[in-house]
Coordinates of N, CA and C in Angstrom, one line a residue:
M113 N 0.8 -1.2 0.0 CA 0.0 0.0 0.0 C 0.9 1.2 0.0
D114 N 0.5 2.2 -0.8 CA 1.2 3.5 -0.8 C 0.2 4.6 -0.3
I115 N 0.8 5.6 0.3 CA 0.1 6.8 0.8 C 0.8 8.0 0.2
R116 N 0.1 8.9 -0.4 CA 0.7 10.1 -1.0 C -0.3 11.2 -0.9
D117 N 0.2 12.4 -1.2 CA -0.7 13.6 -1.2 C -1.6 13.5 -2.4
A118 N -2.8 13.9 -2.1 CA -3.9 13.9 -3.2 C -3.6 15.0 -4.2
T119 N -4.0 14.8 -5.4 CA -4.0 15.8 -6.5 C -5.4 15.9 -7.1
T120 N -5.5 16.9 -7.9 CA -6.8 17.2 -8.6 C -7.2 16.0 -9.4
S121 N -6.3 15.2 -9.9 CA -6.7 14.0 -10.7 C -7.3 12.9 -9.9
D122 N -7.2 13.0 -8.5 CA -7.7 12.0 -7.6 C -9.2 12.3 -7.2
I123 N -9.7 13.4 -7.6 CA -11.0 13.9 -7.0 C -12.1 12.8 -7.3
E124 N -12.2 12.3 -8.5 CA -13.3 11.4 -8.8 C -13.1 10.1 -7.9
S125 N -11.9 9.6 -7.7 CA -11.7 8.5 -6.9 C -12.0 8.8 -5.4
I126 N -11.7 9.9 -5.0 CA -12.0 10.3 -3.6 C -13.5 10.3 -3.4
R127 N -14.2 10.9 -4.4 CA -15.7 10.9 -4.3 C -16.3 9.5 -4.3
A128 N -15.7 8.6 -5.1 CA -16.2 7.2 -5.1 C -16.0 6.5 -3.8
V129 N -14.8 6.7 -3.2 CA -14.5 6.1 -1.9 C -15.5 6.7 -0.8
A130 N -15.7 8.0 -0.8 CA -16.6 8.6 0.1 C -18.0 8.1 0.0
E131 N -18.5 7.9 -1.2 CA -19.8 7.4 -1.4 C -20.0 6.0 -0.9
A132 N -19.0 5.1 -1.2 CA -19.0 3.7 -0.8 C -19.0 3.7 0.8
A133 N -18.1 4.5 1.4 CA -18.0 4.5 2.8 C -19.3 5.0 3.5
W134 N -19.9 6.1 2.9 CA -21.1 6.7 3.5 C -22.3 5.6 3.4
R135 N -22.3 4.9 2.3 CA -23.4 3.9 2.1 C -23.2 2.8 3.1
A136 N -22.0 2.4 3.4 CA -21.8 1.4 4.4 C -22.0 1.8 5.8
D137 N -21.6 3.1 6.1 CA -21.5 3.6 7.5 C -22.8 4.2 8.0
Y138 N -23.7 4.7 7.1 CA -24.8 5.4 7.5 C -26.2 4.9 6.9
P139 N -26.3 3.6 6.7 CA -27.6 3.1 6.1 C -28.8 3.5 6.8
D140 N -28.8 3.7 8.1 CA -29.9 4.0 8.9 C -30.0 5.5 9.3
T141 N -29.0 6.2 8.9 CA -28.9 7.7 9.3 C -29.1 8.6 8.1
L142 N -28.5 8.2 6.9 CA -28.6 9.1 5.7 C -29.4 8.4 4.6
S143 N -30.3 9.0 4.0 CA -31.0 8.4 2.9 C -30.1 8.4 1.7
A144 N -30.4 7.6 0.7 CA -29.7 7.5 -0.5 C -29.5 8.9 -1.2
D145 N -30.6 9.6 -1.2 CA -30.6 11.0 -1.8 C -29.6 11.9 -1.0
T146 N -29.7 11.8 0.3 CA -28.8 12.6 1.1 C -27.3 12.3 0.9
I147 N -27.1 11.0 0.8 CA -25.7 10.5 0.5 C -25.2 11.1 -0.8
E148 N -26.0 10.9 -1.8 CA -25.7 11.4 -3.2 C -25.4 12.9 -3.2
S149 N -26.3 13.7 -2.6 CA -26.2 15.1 -2.5 C -25.0 15.5 -1.6
G150 N -24.9 14.9 -0.5 CA -23.8 15.3 0.4 C -22.4 15.0 -0.2
V151 N -22.2 13.8 -0.8 CA -21.0 13.5 -1.4 C -20.7 14.4 -2.6
A152 N -21.7 14.7 -3.4 CA -21.5 15.6 -4.5 C -21.0 17.0 -4.0
H153 N -21.6 17.4 -2.9 CA -21.2 18.8 -2.4 C -19.9 18.7 -1.7
W154 N -19.7 17.9 -0.7 CA -18.5 17.8 0.1 C -17.3 17.4 -0.7
Y155 N -17.4 16.6 -1.7 CA -16.3 16.1 -2.5 C -16.4 16.5 -3.9
G156 N -17.2 17.5 -4.2 CA -17.2 18.1 -5.6 C -15.9 18.7 -6.0
D157 N -15.7 18.8 -7.3 CA -14.4 19.3 -7.8 C -14.0 20.6 -7.2
P158 N -14.9 21.6 -7.2 CA -14.5 22.9 -6.6 C -14.1 22.9 -5.2
V159 N -14.8 22.1 -4.4 CA -14.5 22.0 -2.9 C -13.2 21.3 -2.7
V160 N -12.9 20.2 -3.4 CA -11.7 19.5 -3.2 C -10.5 20.3 -3.7
E161 N -10.7 21.0 -4.9 CA -9.7 21.8 -5.5 C -9.3 22.9 -4.5
M162 N -10.3 23.5 -3.9 CA -10.1 24.6 -2.9 C -9.3 24.1 -1.7
E163 N -9.7 22.9 -1.2 CA -9.0 22.3 -0.1 C -7.5 22.0 -0.4
L164 N -7.3 21.5 -1.6 CA -5.9 21.1 -2.0 C -5.0 22.4 -2.1
S165 N -5.6 23.5 -2.2 CA -4.8 24.8 -2.3 C -4.7 25.5 -1.0
N166 N -5.4 25.1 0.0 CA -5.4 25.8 1.3 C -4.2 25.4 2.1
P167 N -3.5 26.5 2.6 CA -2.3 26.2 3.5 C -2.8 25.5 4.7
G168 N -2.0 24.5 5.2 CA -2.4 23.8 6.4 C -3.2 22.6 6.2
T169 N -3.7 22.4 5.0 CA -4.6 21.3 4.7 C -3.7 20.1 4.3
E170 N -4.1 18.9 4.8 CA -3.6 17.6 4.4 C -4.7 16.8 3.8
L171 N -4.5 16.4 2.6 CA -5.4 15.5 1.9 C -4.5 14.3 1.3
L172 N -4.6 13.2 2.0 CA -3.8 12.1 1.6 C -4.6 10.9 1.1
V173 N -4.1 10.2 0.1 CA -4.8 9.1 -0.4 C -4.0 7.8 -0.2
A174 N -4.7 6.7 0.0 CA -4.1 5.4 0.1 C -4.4 4.6 -1.2
L175 N -3.4 4.0 -1.7 CA -3.5 3.2 -3.0 C -3.1 1.7 -2.7
R176 N -3.9 0.9 -3.3 CA -3.5 -0.6 -3.3 C -3.6 -1.0 -4.8
D177 N -2.5 -1.5 -5.3 CA -2.4 -1.9 -6.7 C -2.8 -0.8 -7.6
G178 N -2.4 0.4 -7.2 CA -2.6 1.6 -8.1 C -4.0 2.2 -8.0
E179 N -4.8 1.7 -7.2 CA -6.2 2.2 -7.1 C -6.4 2.9 -5.7
I180 N -7.0 4.0 -5.7 CA -7.3 4.8 -4.5 C -8.4 4.0 -3.7
V181 N -8.1 3.6 -2.5 CA -9.0 2.8 -1.7 C -9.4 3.6 -0.4
G182 N -8.8 4.7 -0.1 CA -9.1 5.5 1.1 C -8.4 6.9 1.0
F183 N -8.9 7.7 1.9 CA -8.3 9.0 2.0 C -8.6 9.6 3.4
V184 N -7.7 10.5 3.8 CA -7.9 11.3 5.0 C -7.7 12.7 4.7
H185 N -8.5 13.6 5.3 CA -8.5 15.0 5.1 C -8.5 15.7 6.4
G186 N -7.5 16.6 6.6 CA -7.4 17.3 7.8 C -6.8 18.7 7.6
H187 N -6.8 19.5 8.7 CA -6.3 20.8 8.6 C -5.5 21.2 9.9
R188 N -4.4 21.8 9.7 CA -3.7 22.3 10.9 C -3.8 23.8 11.1
A189 N -4.2 24.2 12.3 CA -4.3 25.6 12.6 C -3.6 25.8 14.0
G190 N -2.6 26.6 14.0 CA -1.8 26.8 15.2 C -1.2 25.5 15.6
E191 N -1.4 25.1 16.8 CA -0.8 23.9 17.3 C -1.7 22.7 17.3
T192 N -2.8 22.8 16.6 CA -3.8 21.7 16.6 C -4.0 21.2 15.2
G193 N -3.9 19.9 15.0 CA -4.2 19.3 13.7 C -5.5 18.6 13.9
T194 N -6.4 18.9 13.0 CA -7.8 18.3 13.0 C -8.0 17.4 11.9
I195 N -8.4 16.1 12.2 CA -8.8 15.2 11.1 C -10.3 15.4 10.9
L196 N -10.6 15.9 9.7 CA -12.0 16.2 9.4 C -12.7 15.0 8.8
R197 N -12.1 14.2 8.0 CA -12.7 13.0 7.4 C -11.6 11.9 7.2
L198 N -12.0 10.7 7.4 CA -11.2 9.6 7.1 C -12.1 8.5 6.6
H199 N -12.0 8.2 5.3 CA -12.9 7.2 4.7 C -12.1 6.1 3.9
V200 N -12.5 4.9 4.1 CA -11.9 3.8 3.3 C -13.0 3.0 2.7
D201 N -12.8 2.6 1.4 CA -13.7 1.7 0.8 C -13.9 0.5 1.6
P202 N -15.2 0.2 1.9 CA -15.5 -1.0 2.8 C -14.8 -2.3 2.4
A203 N -14.5 -2.5 1.1 CA -13.9 -3.7 0.7 C -12.4 -3.8 1.1
H204 N -11.9 -2.7 1.6 CA -10.4 -2.6 1.9 C -10.2 -2.3 3.4
R205 N -11.2 -2.3 4.2 CA -11.1 -1.9 5.6 C -10.3 -2.9 6.4
E206 N -10.3 -4.2 6.1 CA -9.6 -5.2 6.9 C -8.1 -5.2 6.6
A207 N -7.7 -4.4 5.6 CA -6.3 -4.4 5.2 C -5.4 -3.4 5.8
G208 N -5.8 -2.7 6.9 CA -5.0 -1.8 7.6 C -4.9 -0.4 7.0
V209 N -5.8 -0.1 6.0 CA -5.7 1.1 5.3 C -6.1 2.3 6.2
E210 N -7.1 2.1 7.1 CA -7.4 3.2 8.0 C -6.3 3.6 8.9
T211 N -5.7 2.5 9.5 CA -4.6 2.8 10.4 C -3.4 3.5 9.7
A212 N -3.1 3.0 8.5 CA -2.0 3.7 7.7 C -2.3 5.1 7.4
L213 N -3.6 5.4 7.1 CA -3.9 6.8 6.8 C -3.9 7.6 8.1
F214 N -4.4 7.1 9.2 CA -4.3 7.8 10.4 C -2.9 8.1 10.8
D215 N -2.0 7.1 10.7 CA -0.6 7.3 11.1 C 0.1 8.3 10.2
A216 N -0.3 8.3 8.9 CA 0.3 9.3 8.0 C -0.1 10.7 8.3
I217 N -1.3 11.0 8.6 CA -1.8 12.3 8.9 C -1.3 12.8 10.3
E218 N -1.2 11.8 11.2 CA -0.7 12.2 12.5 C 0.8 12.6 12.4
E219 N 1.6 11.9 11.6 CA 3.0 12.2 11.4 C 3.1 13.5 10.7
A220 N 2.3 13.8 9.7 CA 2.3 15.1 9.0 C 2.0 16.3 10.0
F221 N 1.0 16.1 10.8 CA 0.7 17.2 11.8 C 1.8 17.4 12.8
T222 N 2.3 16.3 13.4 CA 3.3 16.5 14.4 C 4.6 17.0 13.8
A223 N 5.0 16.6 12.6 CA 6.2 17.1 12.0 C 6.1 18.6 11.7
D224 N 4.8 19.0 11.6 CA 4.6 20.5 11.3 C 4.4 21.2 12.6
G225 N 4.5 20.6 13.8 CA 4.5 21.3 15.1 C 3.2 21.2 15.9
A226 N 2.3 20.3 15.4 CA 1.0 20.2 16.2 C 1.3 19.5 17.5
D227 N 0.7 20.0 18.6 CA 0.8 19.3 19.9 C -0.5 18.7 20.4
T228 N -1.6 19.0 19.6 CA -2.9 18.5 19.9 C -3.5 18.0 18.7
L229 N -4.1 16.8 18.8 CA -4.8 16.2 17.6 C -6.3 16.2 17.9
R230 N -7.1 16.6 17.0 CA -8.6 16.6 17.1 C -9.1 15.7 15.9
A231 N -10.3 15.2 16.1 CA -10.9 14.4 15.0 C -12.4 14.6 15.1
T232 N -13.0 14.8 13.9 CA -14.5 14.9 13.9 C -15.0 13.8 13.1
V233 N -16.2 13.3 13.5 CA -16.9 12.2 12.8 C -18.4 12.3 13.2
L234 N -19.2 12.0 12.2 CA -20.6 11.9 12.5 C -20.8 10.9 13.7
E235 N -21.6 11.2 14.7 CA -21.8 10.3 15.8 C -22.3 8.9 15.4
A236 N -23.0 8.9 14.2 CA -23.6 7.6 13.8 C -22.5 6.6 13.2
N237 N -21.3 7.1 13.1 CA -20.2 6.3 12.5 C -19.4 5.6 13.5
D238 N -20.0 4.4 13.9 CA -19.3 3.6 15.0 C -18.0 3.1 14.6
H239 N -17.8 2.9 13.3 CA -16.6 2.3 12.8 C -15.4 3.3 13.0
V240 N -15.5 4.5 12.6 CA -14.4 5.5 12.7 C -14.3 5.9 14.2
T241 N -15.4 6.0 14.8 CA -15.4 6.4 16.3 C -14.5 5.4 17.0
E242 N -14.7 4.1 16.8 CA -13.9 3.1 17.4 C -12.4 3.3 17.1
L243 N -12.0 3.6 15.9 CA -10.6 3.8 15.5 C -10.1 5.0 16.4
Y244 N -10.8 6.1 16.5 CA -10.3 7.2 17.3 C -10.1 6.8 18.8
R245 N -11.1 6.2 19.3 CA -11.0 5.8 20.7 C -9.9 4.8 20.9
S246 N -9.6 3.9 20.0 CA -8.5 3.0 20.2 C -7.2 3.7 20.1
R247 N -7.2 4.9 19.5 CA -5.9 5.7 19.4 C -5.8 6.7 20.6
G248 N -6.6 6.6 21.6 CA -6.5 7.4 22.8 C -7.3 8.7 22.8
F249 N -8.1 8.9 21.8 CA -9.0 10.1 21.7 C -10.1 10.0 22.7
E250 N -10.5 11.1 23.3 CA -11.7 11.2 24.1 C -12.6 12.3 23.5
Q251 N -13.9 12.0 23.6 CA -14.9 13.0 23.0 C -14.9 14.2 23.9
V252 N -14.7 15.4 23.3 CA -14.7 16.6 24.1 C -15.9 17.6 23.7
D253 N -16.6 17.2 22.7 CA -17.7 18.1 22.3 C -18.6 17.4 21.3
T254 N -19.7 18.0 21.0 CA -20.6 17.6 20.0 C -21.0 18.8 19.2
E255 N -20.8 18.8 17.9 CA -21.2 19.9 17.0 C -22.3 19.4 16.1
R256 N -22.8 20.3 15.3 CA -23.8 20.0 14.3 C -23.2 20.3 12.9
T257 N -23.4 19.4 12.0 CA -23.0 19.6 10.6 C -24.2 19.4 9.7
T258 N -24.1 20.1 8.6 CA -25.2 20.1 7.6 C -24.8 19.2 6.4
I259 N -25.7 18.3 6.1 CA -25.6 17.5 4.9 C -27.0 17.6 4.2
D260 N -26.9 18.1 3.0 CA -28.2 18.2 2.2 C -29.3 18.9 2.9
S261 N -29.0 20.0 3.6 CA -29.9 20.9 4.4 C -30.4 20.2 5.6
N262 N -29.9 19.1 6.0 CA -30.3 18.5 7.3 C -29.1 18.6 8.3
Q263 N -29.4 18.7 9.6 CA -28.4 18.7 10.6 C -28.2 17.4 11.2
Y264 N -26.9 17.1 11.5 CA -26.5 15.8 12.1 C -25.5 16.1 13.2
A265 N -25.5 15.2 14.2 CA -24.6 15.4 15.3 C -23.2 14.9 14.9
E266 N -22.2 15.6 15.2 CA -20.8 15.3 14.8 C -20.0 15.3 16.1
A267 N -19.4 14.2 16.5 CA -18.6 14.1 17.7 C -17.2 14.7 17.4
V268 N -16.7 15.4 18.4 CA -15.3 16.0 18.3 C -14.5 15.3 19.4
Y269 N -13.4 14.7 18.9 CA -12.5 14.0 19.8 C -11.1 14.7 19.8
E270 N -10.4 14.5 20.9 CA -9.1 15.2 21.1 C -8.2 14.3 21.9
R271 N -6.9 14.6 21.7 CA -5.8 14.0 22.5 C -4.5 14.7 22.2
P272 N -3.6 14.6 23.1 CA -2.3 15.2 22.8 C -1.6 14.5 21.7
A273 N -0.8 15.2 20.9 CA -0.1 14.6 19.8 C 1.0 13.7 20.3

């Protein structure tokens, strides 16, 4: 498996991974229409292109046999690195892709001087929540995020870097 910085040529694959992950992780929380609309908005070309050009943004992709099977997106502000999204195609979750992506973004943030790590995830995502908890994160807050004009609870986790 390889992990590298994402490029604009990866956007379609990032969107496909996000859609597959959302369908697997939120079948009882998000409708098919909400998933389609949310993925199109959050991972649309203009949004991802903007993120790729933002200072402090990390957008890494994981590849297996040349195919993008996961990604992690985060931002560093001051001494805090925040993991905003971590998604892996469900067909590749048992292969250590999530752990590798987590390790890569943690390394990028700490190499850049972050002393605190935060992570956000929809509360309904037990899968990623368990990953964060297994890495020593504790929930410190709950925020609201909008997907397709609906509000959803998003857990905020934190731990020292």
